[in-house]
PDB file of C-alpha atoms and ligand atoms in Angstrom:
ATOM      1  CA  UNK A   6      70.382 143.269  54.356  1.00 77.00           C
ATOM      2  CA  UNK A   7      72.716 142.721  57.092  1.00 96.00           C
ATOM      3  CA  UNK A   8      74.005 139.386  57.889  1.00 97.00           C
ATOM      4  CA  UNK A   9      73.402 137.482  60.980  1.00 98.00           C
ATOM      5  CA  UNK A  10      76.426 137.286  63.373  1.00 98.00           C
ATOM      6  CA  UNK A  11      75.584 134.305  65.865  1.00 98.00           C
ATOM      7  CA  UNK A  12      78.720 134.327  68.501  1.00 98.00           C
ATOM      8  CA  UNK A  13      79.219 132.019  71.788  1.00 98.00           C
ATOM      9  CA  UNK A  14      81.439 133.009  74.775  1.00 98.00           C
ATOM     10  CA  UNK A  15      82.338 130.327  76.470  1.00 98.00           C
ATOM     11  CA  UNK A  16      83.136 132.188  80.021  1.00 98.00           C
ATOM     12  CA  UNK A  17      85.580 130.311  81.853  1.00 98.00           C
ATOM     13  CA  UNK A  18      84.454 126.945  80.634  1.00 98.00           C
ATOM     14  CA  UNK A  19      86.163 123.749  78.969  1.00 94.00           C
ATOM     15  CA  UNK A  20      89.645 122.507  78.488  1.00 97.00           C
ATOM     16  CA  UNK A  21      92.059 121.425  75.618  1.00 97.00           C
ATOM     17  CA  UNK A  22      90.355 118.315  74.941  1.00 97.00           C
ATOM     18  CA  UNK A  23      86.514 119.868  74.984  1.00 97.00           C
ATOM     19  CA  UNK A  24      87.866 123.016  73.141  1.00 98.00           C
ATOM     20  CA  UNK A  25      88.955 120.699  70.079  1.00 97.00           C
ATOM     21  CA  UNK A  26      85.717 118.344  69.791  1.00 98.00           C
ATOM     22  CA  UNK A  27      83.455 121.429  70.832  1.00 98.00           C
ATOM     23  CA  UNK A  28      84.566 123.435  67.536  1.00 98.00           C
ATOM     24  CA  UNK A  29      85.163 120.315  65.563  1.00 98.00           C
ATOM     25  CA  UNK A  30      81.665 119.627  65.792  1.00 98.00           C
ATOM     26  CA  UNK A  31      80.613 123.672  65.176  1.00 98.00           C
ATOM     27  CA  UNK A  32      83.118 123.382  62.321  1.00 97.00           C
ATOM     28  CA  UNK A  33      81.356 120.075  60.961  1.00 96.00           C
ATOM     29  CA  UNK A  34      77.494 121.958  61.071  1.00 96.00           C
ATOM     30  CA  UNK A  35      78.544 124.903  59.770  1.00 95.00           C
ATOM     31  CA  UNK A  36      79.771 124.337  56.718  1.00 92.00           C
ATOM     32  CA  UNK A  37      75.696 123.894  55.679  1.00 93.00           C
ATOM     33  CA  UNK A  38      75.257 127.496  57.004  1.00 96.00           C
ATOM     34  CA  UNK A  39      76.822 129.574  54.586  1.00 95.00           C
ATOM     35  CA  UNK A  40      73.983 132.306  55.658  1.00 96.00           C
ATOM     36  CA  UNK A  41      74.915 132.933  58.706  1.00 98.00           C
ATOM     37  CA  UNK A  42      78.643 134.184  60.077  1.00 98.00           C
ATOM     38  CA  UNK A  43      79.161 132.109  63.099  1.00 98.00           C
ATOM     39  CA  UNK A  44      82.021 132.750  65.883  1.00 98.00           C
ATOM     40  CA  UNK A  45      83.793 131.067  69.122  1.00 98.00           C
ATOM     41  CA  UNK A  46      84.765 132.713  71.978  1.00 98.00           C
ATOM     42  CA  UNK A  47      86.498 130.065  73.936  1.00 98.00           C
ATOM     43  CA  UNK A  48      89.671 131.347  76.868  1.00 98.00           C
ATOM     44  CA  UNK A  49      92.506 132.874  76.108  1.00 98.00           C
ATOM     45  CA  UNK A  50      94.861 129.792  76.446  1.00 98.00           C
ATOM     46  CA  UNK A  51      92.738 127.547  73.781  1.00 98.00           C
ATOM     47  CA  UNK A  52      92.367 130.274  71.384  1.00 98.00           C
ATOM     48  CA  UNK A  53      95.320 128.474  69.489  1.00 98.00           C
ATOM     49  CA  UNK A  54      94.119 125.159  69.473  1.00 97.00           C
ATOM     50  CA  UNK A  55      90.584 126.628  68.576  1.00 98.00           C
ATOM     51  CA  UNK A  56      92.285 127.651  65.477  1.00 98.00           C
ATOM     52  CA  UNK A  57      94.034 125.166  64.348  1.00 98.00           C
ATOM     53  CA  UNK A  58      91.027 123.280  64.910  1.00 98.00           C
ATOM     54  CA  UNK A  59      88.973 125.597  62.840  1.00 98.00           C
ATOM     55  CA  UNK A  60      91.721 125.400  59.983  1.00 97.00           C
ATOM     56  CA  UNK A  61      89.837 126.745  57.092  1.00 95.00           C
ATOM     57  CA  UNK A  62      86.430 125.914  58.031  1.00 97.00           C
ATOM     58  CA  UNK A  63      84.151 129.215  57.986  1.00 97.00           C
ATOM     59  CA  UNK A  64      84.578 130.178  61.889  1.00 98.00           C
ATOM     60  CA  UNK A  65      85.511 133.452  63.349  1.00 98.00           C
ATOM     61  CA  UNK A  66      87.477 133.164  66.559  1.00 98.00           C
ATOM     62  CA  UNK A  67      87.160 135.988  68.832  1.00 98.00           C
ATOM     63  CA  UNK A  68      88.598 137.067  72.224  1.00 98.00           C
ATOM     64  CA  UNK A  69      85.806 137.121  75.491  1.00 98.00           C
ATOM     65  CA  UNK A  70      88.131 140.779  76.437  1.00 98.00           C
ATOM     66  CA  UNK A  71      91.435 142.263  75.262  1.00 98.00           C
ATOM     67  CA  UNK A  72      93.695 145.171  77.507  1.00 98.00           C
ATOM     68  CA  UNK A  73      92.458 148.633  77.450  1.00 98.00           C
ATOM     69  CA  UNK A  74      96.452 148.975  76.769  1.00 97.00           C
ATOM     70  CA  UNK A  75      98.598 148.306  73.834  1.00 96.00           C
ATOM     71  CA  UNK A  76     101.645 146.381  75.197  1.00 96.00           C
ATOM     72  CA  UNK A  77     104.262 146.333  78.592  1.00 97.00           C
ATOM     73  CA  UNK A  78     104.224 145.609  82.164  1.00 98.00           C
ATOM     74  CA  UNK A  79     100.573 144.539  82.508  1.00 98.00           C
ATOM     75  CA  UNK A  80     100.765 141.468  84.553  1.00 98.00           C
ATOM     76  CA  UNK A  81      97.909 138.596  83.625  1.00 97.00           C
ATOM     77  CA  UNK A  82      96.908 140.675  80.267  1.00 98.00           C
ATOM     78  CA  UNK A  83      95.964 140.087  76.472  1.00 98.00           C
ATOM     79  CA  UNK A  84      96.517 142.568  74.021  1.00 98.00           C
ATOM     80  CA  UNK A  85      94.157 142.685  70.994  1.00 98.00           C
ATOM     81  CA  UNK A  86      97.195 142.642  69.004  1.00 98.00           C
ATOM     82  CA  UNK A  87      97.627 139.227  70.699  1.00 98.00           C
ATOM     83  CA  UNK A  88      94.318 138.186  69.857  1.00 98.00           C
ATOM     84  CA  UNK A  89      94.577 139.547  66.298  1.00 98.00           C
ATOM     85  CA  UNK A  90      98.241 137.335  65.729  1.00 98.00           C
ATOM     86  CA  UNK A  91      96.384 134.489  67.534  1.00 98.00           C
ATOM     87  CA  UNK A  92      93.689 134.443  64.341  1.00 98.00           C
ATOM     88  CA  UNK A  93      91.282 136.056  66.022  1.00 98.00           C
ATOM     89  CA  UNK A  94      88.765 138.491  64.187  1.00 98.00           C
ATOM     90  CA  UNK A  95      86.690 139.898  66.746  1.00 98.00           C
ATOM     91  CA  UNK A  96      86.689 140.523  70.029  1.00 98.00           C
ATOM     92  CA  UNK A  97      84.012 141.101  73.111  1.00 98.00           C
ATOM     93  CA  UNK A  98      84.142 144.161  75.395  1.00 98.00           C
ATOM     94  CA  UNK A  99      82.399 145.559  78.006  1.00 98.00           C
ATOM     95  CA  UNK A 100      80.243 142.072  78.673  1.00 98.00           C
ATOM     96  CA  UNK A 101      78.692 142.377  82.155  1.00 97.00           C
ATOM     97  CA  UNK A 102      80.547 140.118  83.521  1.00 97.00           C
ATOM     98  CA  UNK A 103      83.672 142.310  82.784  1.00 98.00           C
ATOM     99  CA  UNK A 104      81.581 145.437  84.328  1.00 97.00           C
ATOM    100  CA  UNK A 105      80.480 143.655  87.701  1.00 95.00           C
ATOM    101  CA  UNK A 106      83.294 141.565  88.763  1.00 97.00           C
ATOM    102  CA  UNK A 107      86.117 143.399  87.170  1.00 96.00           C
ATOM    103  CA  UNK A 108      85.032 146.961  87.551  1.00 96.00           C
ATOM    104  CA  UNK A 109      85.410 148.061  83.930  1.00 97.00           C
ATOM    105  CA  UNK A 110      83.893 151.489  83.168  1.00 97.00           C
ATOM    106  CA  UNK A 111      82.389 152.848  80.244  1.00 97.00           C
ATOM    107  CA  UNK A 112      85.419 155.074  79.110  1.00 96.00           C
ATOM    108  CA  UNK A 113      87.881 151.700  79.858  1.00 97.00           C
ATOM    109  CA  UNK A 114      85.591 149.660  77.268  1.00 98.00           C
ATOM    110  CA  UNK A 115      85.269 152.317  74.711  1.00 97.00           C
ATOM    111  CA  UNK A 116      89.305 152.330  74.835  1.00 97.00           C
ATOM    112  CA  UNK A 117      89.113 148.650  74.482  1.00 98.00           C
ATOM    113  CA  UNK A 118      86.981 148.794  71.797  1.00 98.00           C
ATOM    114  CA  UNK A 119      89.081 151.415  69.814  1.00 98.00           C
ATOM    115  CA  UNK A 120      92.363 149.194  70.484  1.00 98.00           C
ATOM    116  CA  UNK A 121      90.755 146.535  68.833  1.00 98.00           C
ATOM    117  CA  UNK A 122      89.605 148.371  65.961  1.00 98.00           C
ATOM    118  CA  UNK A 123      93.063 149.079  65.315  1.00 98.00           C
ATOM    119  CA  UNK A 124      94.044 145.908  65.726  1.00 98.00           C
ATOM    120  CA  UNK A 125      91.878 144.758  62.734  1.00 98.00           C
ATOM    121  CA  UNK A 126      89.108 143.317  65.336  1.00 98.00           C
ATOM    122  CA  UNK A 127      85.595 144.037  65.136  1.00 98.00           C
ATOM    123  CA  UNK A 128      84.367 145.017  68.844  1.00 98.00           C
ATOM    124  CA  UNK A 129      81.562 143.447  70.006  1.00 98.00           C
ATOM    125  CA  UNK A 130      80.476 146.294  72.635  1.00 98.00           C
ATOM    126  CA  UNK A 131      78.235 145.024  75.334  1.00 98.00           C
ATOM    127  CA  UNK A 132      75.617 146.985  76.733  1.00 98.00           C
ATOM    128  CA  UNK A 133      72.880 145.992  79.007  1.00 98.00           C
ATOM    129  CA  UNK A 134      70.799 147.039  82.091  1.00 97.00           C
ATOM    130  CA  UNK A 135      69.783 145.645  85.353  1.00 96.00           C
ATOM    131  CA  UNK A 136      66.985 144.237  86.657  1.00 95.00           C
ATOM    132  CA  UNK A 137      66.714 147.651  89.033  1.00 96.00           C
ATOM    133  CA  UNK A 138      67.491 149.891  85.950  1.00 97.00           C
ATOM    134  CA  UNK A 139      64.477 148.537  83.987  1.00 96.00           C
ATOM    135  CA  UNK A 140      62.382 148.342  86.747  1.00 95.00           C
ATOM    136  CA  UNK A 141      62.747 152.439  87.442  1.00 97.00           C
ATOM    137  CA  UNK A 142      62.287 152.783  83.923  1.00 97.00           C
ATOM    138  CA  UNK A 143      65.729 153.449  83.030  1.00 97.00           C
ATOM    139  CA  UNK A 144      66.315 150.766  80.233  1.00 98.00           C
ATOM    140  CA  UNK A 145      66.890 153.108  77.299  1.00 98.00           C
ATOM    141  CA  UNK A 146      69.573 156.206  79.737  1.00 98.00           C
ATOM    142  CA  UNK A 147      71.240 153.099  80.622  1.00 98.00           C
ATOM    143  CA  UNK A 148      72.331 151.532  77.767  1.00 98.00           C
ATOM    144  CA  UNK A 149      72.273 154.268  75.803  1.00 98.00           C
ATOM    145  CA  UNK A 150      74.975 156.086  77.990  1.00 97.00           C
ATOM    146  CA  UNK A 151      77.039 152.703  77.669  1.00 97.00           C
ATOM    147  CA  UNK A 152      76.828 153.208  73.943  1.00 97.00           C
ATOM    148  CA  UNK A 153      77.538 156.440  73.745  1.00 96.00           C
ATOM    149  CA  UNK A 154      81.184 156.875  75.591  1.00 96.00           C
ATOM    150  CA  UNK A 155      81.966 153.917  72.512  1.00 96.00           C
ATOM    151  CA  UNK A 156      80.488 155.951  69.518  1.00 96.00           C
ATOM    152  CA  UNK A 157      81.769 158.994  70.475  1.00 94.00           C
ATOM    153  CA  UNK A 158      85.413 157.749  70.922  1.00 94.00           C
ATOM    154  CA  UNK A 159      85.749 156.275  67.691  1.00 95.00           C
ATOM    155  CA  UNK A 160      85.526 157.401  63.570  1.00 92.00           C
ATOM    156  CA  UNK A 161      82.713 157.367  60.949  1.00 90.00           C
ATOM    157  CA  UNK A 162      84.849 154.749  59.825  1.00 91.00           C
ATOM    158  CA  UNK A 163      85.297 152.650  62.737  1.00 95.00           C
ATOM    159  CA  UNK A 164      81.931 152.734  63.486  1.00 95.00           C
ATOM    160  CA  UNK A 165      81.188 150.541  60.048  1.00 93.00           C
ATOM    161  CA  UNK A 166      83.144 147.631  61.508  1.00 96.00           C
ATOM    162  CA  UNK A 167      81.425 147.921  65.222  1.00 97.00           C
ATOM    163  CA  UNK A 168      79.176 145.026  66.727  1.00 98.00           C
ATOM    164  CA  UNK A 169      76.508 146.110  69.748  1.00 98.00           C
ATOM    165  CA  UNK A 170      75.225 143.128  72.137  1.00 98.00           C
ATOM    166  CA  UNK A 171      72.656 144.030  73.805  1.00 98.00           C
ATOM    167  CA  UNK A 172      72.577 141.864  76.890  1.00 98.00           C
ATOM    168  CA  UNK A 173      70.026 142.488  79.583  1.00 97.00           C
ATOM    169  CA  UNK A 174      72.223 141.730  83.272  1.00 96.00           C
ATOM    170  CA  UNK A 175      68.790 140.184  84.720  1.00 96.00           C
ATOM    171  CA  UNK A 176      68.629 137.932  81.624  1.00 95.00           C
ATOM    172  CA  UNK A 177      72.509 136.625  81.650  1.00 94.00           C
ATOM    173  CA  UNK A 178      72.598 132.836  82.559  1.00 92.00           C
ATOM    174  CA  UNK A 179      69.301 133.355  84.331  1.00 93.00           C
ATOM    175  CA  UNK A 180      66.833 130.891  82.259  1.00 90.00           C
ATOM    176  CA  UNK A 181      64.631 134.369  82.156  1.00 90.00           C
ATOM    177  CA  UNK A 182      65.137 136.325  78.911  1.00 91.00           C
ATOM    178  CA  UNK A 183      63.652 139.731  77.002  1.00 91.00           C
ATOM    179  CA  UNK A 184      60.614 139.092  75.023  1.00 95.00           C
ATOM    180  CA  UNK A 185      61.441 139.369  71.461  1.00 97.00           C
ATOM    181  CA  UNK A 186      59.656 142.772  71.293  1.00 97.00           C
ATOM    182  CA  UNK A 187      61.347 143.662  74.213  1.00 96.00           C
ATOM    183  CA  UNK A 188      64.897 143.099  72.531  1.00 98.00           C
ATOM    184  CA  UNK A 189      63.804 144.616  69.519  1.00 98.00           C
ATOM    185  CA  UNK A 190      62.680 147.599  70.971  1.00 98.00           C
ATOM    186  CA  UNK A 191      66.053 148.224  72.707  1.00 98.00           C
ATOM    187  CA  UNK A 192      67.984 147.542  69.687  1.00 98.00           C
ATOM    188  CA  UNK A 193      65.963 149.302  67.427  1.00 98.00           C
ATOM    189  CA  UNK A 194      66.735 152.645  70.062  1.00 98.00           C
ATOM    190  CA  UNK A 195      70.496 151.806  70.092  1.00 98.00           C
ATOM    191  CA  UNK A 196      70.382 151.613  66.189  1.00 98.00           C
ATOM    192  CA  UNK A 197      69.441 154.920  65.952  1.00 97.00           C
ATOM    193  CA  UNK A 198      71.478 155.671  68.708  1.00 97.00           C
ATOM    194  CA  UNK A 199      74.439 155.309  66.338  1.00 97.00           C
ATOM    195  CA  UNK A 200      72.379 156.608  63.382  1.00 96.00           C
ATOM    196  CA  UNK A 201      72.570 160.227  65.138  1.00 94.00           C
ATOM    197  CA  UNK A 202      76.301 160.106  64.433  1.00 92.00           C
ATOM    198  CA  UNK A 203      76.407 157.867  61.418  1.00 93.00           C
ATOM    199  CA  UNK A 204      73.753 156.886  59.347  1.00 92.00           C
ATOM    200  CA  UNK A 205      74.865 154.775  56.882  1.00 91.00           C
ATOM    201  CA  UNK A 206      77.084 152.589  59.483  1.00 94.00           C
ATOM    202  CA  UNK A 207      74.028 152.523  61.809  1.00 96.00           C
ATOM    203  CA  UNK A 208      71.941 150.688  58.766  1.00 95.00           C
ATOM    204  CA  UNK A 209      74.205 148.222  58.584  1.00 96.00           C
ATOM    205  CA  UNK A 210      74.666 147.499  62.390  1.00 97.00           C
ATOM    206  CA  UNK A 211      74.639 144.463  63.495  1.00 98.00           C
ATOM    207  CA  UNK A 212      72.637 143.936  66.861  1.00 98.00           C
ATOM    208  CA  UNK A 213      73.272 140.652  68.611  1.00 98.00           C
ATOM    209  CA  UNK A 214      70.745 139.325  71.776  1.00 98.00           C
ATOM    210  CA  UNK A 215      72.615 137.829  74.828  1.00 97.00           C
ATOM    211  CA  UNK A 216      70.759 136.614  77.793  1.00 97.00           C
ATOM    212  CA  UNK A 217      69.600 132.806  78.003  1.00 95.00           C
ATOM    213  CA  UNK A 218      69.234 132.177  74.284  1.00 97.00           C
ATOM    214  CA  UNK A 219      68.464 128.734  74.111  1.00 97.00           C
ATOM    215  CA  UNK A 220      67.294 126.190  70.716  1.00 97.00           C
ATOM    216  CA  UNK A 221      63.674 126.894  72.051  1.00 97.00           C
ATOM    217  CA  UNK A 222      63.342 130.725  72.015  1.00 97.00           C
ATOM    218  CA  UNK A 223      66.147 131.619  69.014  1.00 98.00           C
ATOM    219  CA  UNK A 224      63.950 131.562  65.911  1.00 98.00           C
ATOM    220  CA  UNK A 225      61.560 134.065  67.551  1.00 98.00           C
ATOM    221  CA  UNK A 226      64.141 136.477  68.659  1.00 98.00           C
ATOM    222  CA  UNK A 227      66.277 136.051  65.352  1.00 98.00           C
ATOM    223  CA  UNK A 228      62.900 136.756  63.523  1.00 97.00           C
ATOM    224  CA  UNK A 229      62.740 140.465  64.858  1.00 98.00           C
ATOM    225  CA  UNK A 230      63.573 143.322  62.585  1.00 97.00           C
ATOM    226  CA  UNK A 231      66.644 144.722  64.503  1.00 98.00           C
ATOM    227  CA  UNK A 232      67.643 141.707  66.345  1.00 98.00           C
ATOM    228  CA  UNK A 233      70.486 140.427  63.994  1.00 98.00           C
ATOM    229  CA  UNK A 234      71.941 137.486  65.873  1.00 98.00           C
ATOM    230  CA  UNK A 235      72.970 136.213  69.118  1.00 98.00           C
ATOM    231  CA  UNK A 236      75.800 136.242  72.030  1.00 98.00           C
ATOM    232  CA  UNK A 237      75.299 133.047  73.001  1.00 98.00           C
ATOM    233  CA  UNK A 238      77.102 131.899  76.814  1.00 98.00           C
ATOM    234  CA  UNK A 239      75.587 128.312  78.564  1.00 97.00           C
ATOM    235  CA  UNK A 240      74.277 127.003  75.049  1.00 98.00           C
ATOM    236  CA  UNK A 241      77.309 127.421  73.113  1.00 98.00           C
ATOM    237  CA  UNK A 242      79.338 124.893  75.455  1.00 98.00           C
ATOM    238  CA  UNK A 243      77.052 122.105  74.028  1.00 98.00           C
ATOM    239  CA  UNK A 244      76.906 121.420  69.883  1.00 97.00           C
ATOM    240  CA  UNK A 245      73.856 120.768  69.587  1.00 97.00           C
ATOM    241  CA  UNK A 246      72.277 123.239  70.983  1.00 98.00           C
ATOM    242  CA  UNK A 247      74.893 125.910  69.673  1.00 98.00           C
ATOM    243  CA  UNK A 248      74.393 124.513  65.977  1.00 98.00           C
ATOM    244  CA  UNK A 249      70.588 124.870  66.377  1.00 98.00           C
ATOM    245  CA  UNK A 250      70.747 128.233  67.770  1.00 98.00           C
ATOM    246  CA  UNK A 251      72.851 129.031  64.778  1.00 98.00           C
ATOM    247  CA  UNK A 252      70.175 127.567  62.314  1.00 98.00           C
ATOM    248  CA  UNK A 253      67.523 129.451  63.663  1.00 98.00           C
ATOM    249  CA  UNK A 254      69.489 132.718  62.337  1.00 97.00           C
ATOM    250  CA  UNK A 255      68.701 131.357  58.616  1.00 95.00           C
TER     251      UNK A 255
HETATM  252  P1  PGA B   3      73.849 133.076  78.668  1.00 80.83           P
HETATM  253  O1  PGA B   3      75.062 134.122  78.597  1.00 80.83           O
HETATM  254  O2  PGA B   3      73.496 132.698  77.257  1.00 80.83           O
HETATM  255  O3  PGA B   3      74.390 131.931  79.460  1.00 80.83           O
HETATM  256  O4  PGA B   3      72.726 133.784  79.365  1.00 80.83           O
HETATM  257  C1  PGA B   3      75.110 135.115  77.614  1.00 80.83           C
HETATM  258  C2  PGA B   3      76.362 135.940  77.784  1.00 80.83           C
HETATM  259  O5  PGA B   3      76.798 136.155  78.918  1.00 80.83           O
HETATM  260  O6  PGA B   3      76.958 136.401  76.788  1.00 80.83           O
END
C-alpha cells in the first residue's frame, strides 16, 4: 500500500512573517494526520525559518528546484546539498514552470534529479503536457519521453526513492483540472512506464496530481487507484484549504 505524499509549492509567494504562521498552522493540523506524509515547498530564503518552524512536527520540507551542478561559480544557484543541510528531504524538478520560463530540458532535470538523489533527496520529477499536446493526441509520447531521460539516468536503486508529478501545463493555476479518470489514466501509463525498468520500485511509486487541486475536487482525485497524492501550488498558500486537501488523502 503506498502512502499518500500530499506536497505544496508555494511558487514565489509569501514572506518571513506568512512563511512562519503558514506552516505553524500546517504543523498544528497535521499532527491528526499521521496517514498521510505531508510536505512544504516554500522559497529558498525561508526554507530555514520553515524549519525551525516545523521543529519536530511531522513535515517534510522540500526545495521548489536545486542546480543541475554540484557546487562553484554558479551565480544565483542552490545546490541540493544546500537544500539537504537546510533540512530539506525532497526536492521538485522539472515543474513546468522551470521548463517554460527557464528553459530546462529533459536531460538538465534528469541530472537534477540524480544530484538530489545523492544528496539524500527524494526527486519529485515533474512531467506534464500541454493543452496542444493532448489535443493532437500526444498525452502519453509526451510525458512519457519526460519520464524516460529520468529513469534511464538513474539505478534500480534510485528509482525506489523517486516521486513522479504528473502535472497537466493546461491545468497549472488554471481553475480547469484532469478528470480523475483522466489523471489516473496517465499515471497508471507512467507507472508502468517505470515498471519496464523496475518492477518492484514501480509498485511502490508514488504518483502525485498537480493542476488546480482545490478542497472541492481532492477526495475524488485522491480516491483513484494510481493517483497517490497531490502537488498542490495556489491552495497550499492558504491553511485551510491546504489542511483539507491534505485530509482528503486519508
Ligand atoms: P496549482 O499549481 O495548484 O496552482 O494549479 C500546481 C503546481 O504548479 O504545482
Amino acid at each position: 500500500m503506498r502512502r499518500p505524499f500530499v506536497a505544496g509549492n508555494w511558487k514565489m509567494n509569501g514572506s518571513r512573517e506568512r512563511t512562519r504562521t503558514l506552516v505553524a498552522d500546517v504543523c498544528k493540523a497535521v499532527r491528526e494526520l499521521p496517514e498521510v506524509d505531508v510536505g512544504l515547498c516554500p522559497p529558498f530564503v525561508y526554507v530555514t525559518d520553515a524549519g525551525e518552524t516545523i521543529g519536530d512536527a511531522p513535515v517534510r520540507l522540500g526545495g521548489q528546484t536545486c542546480a543541475g551542478v554540484e557546487d562553484g561559480a554558479y551565480t544565483g544557484e542552490i545546490s541540493a546539498t544546500m537544500l539537504a543541510d537546510a533540512g530539506c528531504s525532497f526536492v521538485l524538478v522539472g515543474h513546468s514552470e522551470r521548463r517554460t520560463l527557464h528553459g530546462e530540458k529533459n536531460a538538465d532535470i534528469a541530472e537534477k534529479a540524480s544530484l538530489a538523489l545523492a544528496a539524500g533527496l527524494s526527486p519529485v520529477v515533474c512531467v506534464g503536457e500541454t493543452l496542444d499536446e493532448r489535443e493532437a493526441g500526444r498525452t502519453e509520447t509526451t510525458v512519457a519521453r519526460q519520464l524516460e531521460v529520468v529513469v534511464e539516468r538513474l539505478e534500480q536503486d534510485e528509482l525506489a526513492r523517486l516521486v513522479i508529478a504528473y502535472e497537466p501545463v493546461w491545468a497549472i493555476g488554471t481553475g480547469r483540472t484532469a478528470t480523475p479518470s483522466q489523471a489516473n489514466q496517465v499515471h497508471a501509463f507512467l507507472r508502468g512506464c517505470v515498471a519496464e525498468r523496475a518492477p518492484n520500485a514501480a509498485a511502490g511509486l508514488r504518483i502525485l496530481y498537480g493542476g488546480s487541486v482545490k478542497p472541492e475536487n481532492a477526495a475524488r482525485m485522491f480516491a483513484e487507484p494510481d493517483v497517490d497524492g497531490g502537488l498542490i501550488g495556489g491552495a497550499s498558500l492558504d491553511a485551510k484549504q491546504f489542511i483539507d486537501i491534505c485530509r482528503a488523502a486519508v
